[in-house]
Amino acid sequence: MTENKKLWGGRFTQEASKLLEEFNASIGFDKNLYKFDIKGSIAHAKMLAKQGILSNYEKDQICKGLEQISSEIDSGSFEFKISDEDIHMAIESRLSEIIGKDIGGKLHTARSRNDQVAVDFRQYVMSANLEISTLIKELMKTLTNIAKDHLNTLMPGFTHLQHAQPVSLAYHLMAYSFMFMRDYERFISSFERNNFSPLGSAALAGTPHNIDREFTALELGFKAPTFNAMDSVSDRDFALEILFNISVLFMHTSRISEELVLWSSSEFGFVTMSDKFSTGSSIMPQKKNPDVAELIRGKTGRVYGNLVGLLTVMKSLPLAYNKDTQEDKEGVFDSVNSAKNSLVILNEMLKTTKFNSSNMLKACQKGHLTATDLADYLVSKKGTPFRKAHHIVGECVAKAEEMGLDLSQMSLDELSKIDKNIDNTKVLSLENSKETRNSYGGTANSSVLKQIEILEEFLG
Ligand code: ARG
């Protein structure tokens, strides 16, 4: 009888097929978790010693061995083998090579790979929540700083991508700051909700060993241990939440990216992106392309795919652990990396983007942006019912179009012919339009300054 060499090989009489080994292995991607796996094992070993399950000597040997493995992986000298299947078994096998099987073989007491992978992946996701939220804050800071310089930069606000009403660039950018504030809060609340340790849940039903789950939870920076071992080894909500949070974040970054792509076109000319963050064409010498913004916009597709992918993996899975859940990691690693990289580059790109105030102002002179102001004037100063005022101003716009003018260029003479209540043209000025929209949350400088204050207080 040939002996199967796997860590789990006791009951097997034949070696695993190469095909199975390759199909089954997750080492190719879960090696990303090695730092968390080692941290988890050190905490577990310390707990076992504290509980008298390991001697202090055994615990010290195990911890020393694990630290050596950590440096081997750091330095690139560690040999990752498909036959080890995953990072958990790769590290455990190496540990036994270094300190011998008699002590190395004791580390897995009161633990299963089911709670081990759950605690490793949770640590990864919890720290990703914090890293991403820090990067979001940086982006909010940049947007708010740019906004402060552009309180008086007028631009058309759009609906249906048609000119609607004049706003300040500061106001438009602050809209994004508040979207990212919600994103920040989403990552933090996911962190708070999921920052519990599954370690010590063992395979699915807990363990007869006298362990201290509270100790390992605190040692690893979690708030407390999870409450039900069966749920703990089955649960991937924490991974789904970060995938969802990243999806919403990307929905937002795709919108600002889309605007940067539009705004950098010659049709708009609202922004000039720095050469540092633009690319050329291999054939058209004149080209300067906004590839970064386009790529961020494009990555959104993959990020949404990762969310739907894992939701589908988890759907209908019976309790408790199933190998299907091994499919949870690649999508999460991919979305987390995309989020971190995109936030860093978007932030740097925005800092170096030039906003062309004069082109924005020029754009404001098209599209009768202050039509609503004239209607509001007739309502508030002349007692005209809003519906009627709307109609009168509609006629003014039609007249302006007929004359090839923007409403703001019309003479008082022409306008008062349409309605004698129109007795001044100040109401048609862009500046007046912006500054009178001083309702809470509006575009007037006084309102935008309040928004900036709220955001800066939030940023601390
Ligand atoms: N590589 C596995 C995963 O990522 C680790 C857990 C394996 N557990 C098991 N019972 N086969 O899910």
CSV table of N, CA and C and ligand atoms in Angstrom, one decimal, residues 8 24-27 29-30 33 85-88 112-114 117 236 321-329, ligand 1:
chain,number,residue,atom,x,y,z
A,8,TRP,N,-3.9,15.6,4.5
A,8,TRP,CA,-5.1,15.0,4.8
A,8,TRP,C,-5.2,13.5,4.3
A,24,ASN,N,-8.0,21.6,-8.3
A,24,ASN,CA,-8.4,21.8,-6.9
A,24,ASN,C,-7.6,23.0,-6.2
A,25,ALA,N,-6.4,23.2,-6.7
A,25,ALA,CA,-5.5,24.1,-6.0
A,25,ALA,C,-6.0,25.6,-6.1
A,26,SER,N,-5.8,26.3,-4.9
A,26,SER,CA,-6.0,27.7,-4.9
A,26,SER,C,-4.7,28.4,-4.6
A,27,ILE,N,-3.6,27.7,-4.5
A,27,ILE,CA,-2.4,28.3,-4.0
A,27,ILE,C,-1.9,29.5,-5.0
A,29,PHE,N,-3.6,31.8,-6.2
A,29,PHE,CA,-4.1,33.1,-5.8
A,29,PHE,C,-4.2,33.3,-4.3
A,30,ASP,N,-4.4,32.2,-3.5
A,30,ASP,CA,-4.6,32.5,-2.1
A,30,ASP,C,-3.2,32.7,-1.4
A,33,LEU,N,-2.7,35.8,0.7
A,33,LEU,CA,-3.2,35.8,2.0
A,33,LEU,C,-2.2,35.4,3.1
A,85,GLU,N,-1.8,22.4,-2.5
A,85,GLU,CA,-3.2,22.8,-2.7
A,85,GLU,C,-3.5,24.3,-2.3
A,86,ASP,N,-3.3,24.7,-1.1
A,86,ASP,CA,-3.6,26.1,-0.8
A,86,ASP,C,-2.5,26.6,0.2
A,87,ILE,N,-2.6,27.9,0.5
A,87,ILE,CA,-1.6,28.6,1.3
A,87,ILE,C,-1.6,28.1,2.7
A,88,HIS,N,-2.7,27.6,3.2
A,88,HIS,CA,-2.8,27.1,4.5
A,88,HIS,C,-1.9,25.8,4.7
A,112,SER,N,-9.7,24.2,11.8
A,112,SER,CA,-10.0,23.5,10.5
A,112,SER,C,-9.5,24.5,9.5
A,113,ARG,N,-9.3,24.0,8.2
A,113,ARG,CA,-9.1,25.0,7.2
A,113,ARG,C,-10.3,25.9,6.9
A,114,ASN,N,-11.5,25.4,7.4
A,114,ASN,CA,-12.7,26.1,7.1
A,114,ASN,C,-12.7,27.4,7.9
A,117,VAL,N,-9.4,29.6,6.6
A,117,VAL,CA,-9.6,30.5,5.4
A,117,VAL,C,-10.5,31.6,5.7
A,236,ARG,N,-20.0,34.5,3.7
A,236,ARG,CA,-19.1,35.4,2.9
A,236,ARG,C,-19.8,36.8,2.6
A,321,TYR,N,-19.5,24.6,5.1
A,321,TYR,CA,-18.5,24.9,4.1
A,321,TYR,C,-18.7,24.1,2.8
A,322,ASN,N,-18.5,24.7,1.7
A,322,ASN,CA,-18.5,24.0,0.4
A,322,ASN,C,-17.3,24.5,-0.4
A,323,LYS,N,-16.8,23.6,-1.2
A,323,LYS,CA,-15.6,24.0,-1.9
A,323,LYS,C,-15.9,25.2,-2.9
A,324,ASP,N,-17.2,25.3,-3.2
A,324,ASP,CA,-17.6,26.4,-4.1
A,324,ASP,C,-17.0,27.8,-3.6
A,325,THR,N,-16.9,27.9,-2.3
A,325,THR,CA,-16.5,29.2,-1.7
A,325,THR,C,-15.1,29.5,-2.0
A,326,GLN,N,-14.3,28.5,-2.4
A,326,GLN,CA,-12.9,28.8,-2.9
A,326,GLN,C,-12.9,29.9,-4.0
A,327,GLU,N,-14.1,29.9,-4.7
A,327,GLU,CA,-14.2,30.8,-5.9
A,327,GLU,C,-14.5,32.3,-5.4
A,328,ASP,N,-14.4,32.5,-4.1
A,328,ASP,CA,-14.7,33.8,-3.5
A,328,ASP,C,-13.5,34.8,-3.7
A,329,LYS,N,-12.3,34.3,-3.9
A,329,LYS,CA,-11.2,35.2,-3.6
A,329,LYS,C,-10.7,36.0,-4.8
B,1,ARG,N1,-8.6,26.5,-0.2
B,1,ARG,C1,-9.8,26.5,0.5
B,1,ARG,C2,-10.7,27.7,0.2
B,1,ARG,O1,-10.2,28.6,-0.3
B,1,ARG,C3,-9.5,26.4,2.0
B,1,ARG,C4,-10.6,25.7,2.8
B,1,ARG,C5,-10.6,24.3,2.4
B,1,ARG,N2,-11.5,23.5,3.3
B,1,ARG,C6,-11.9,22.3,2.9
B,1,ARG,N3,-12.7,21.7,3.7
B,1,ARG,N4,-11.5,21.7,1.8
B,1,ARG,O2,-11.9,27.7,0.4
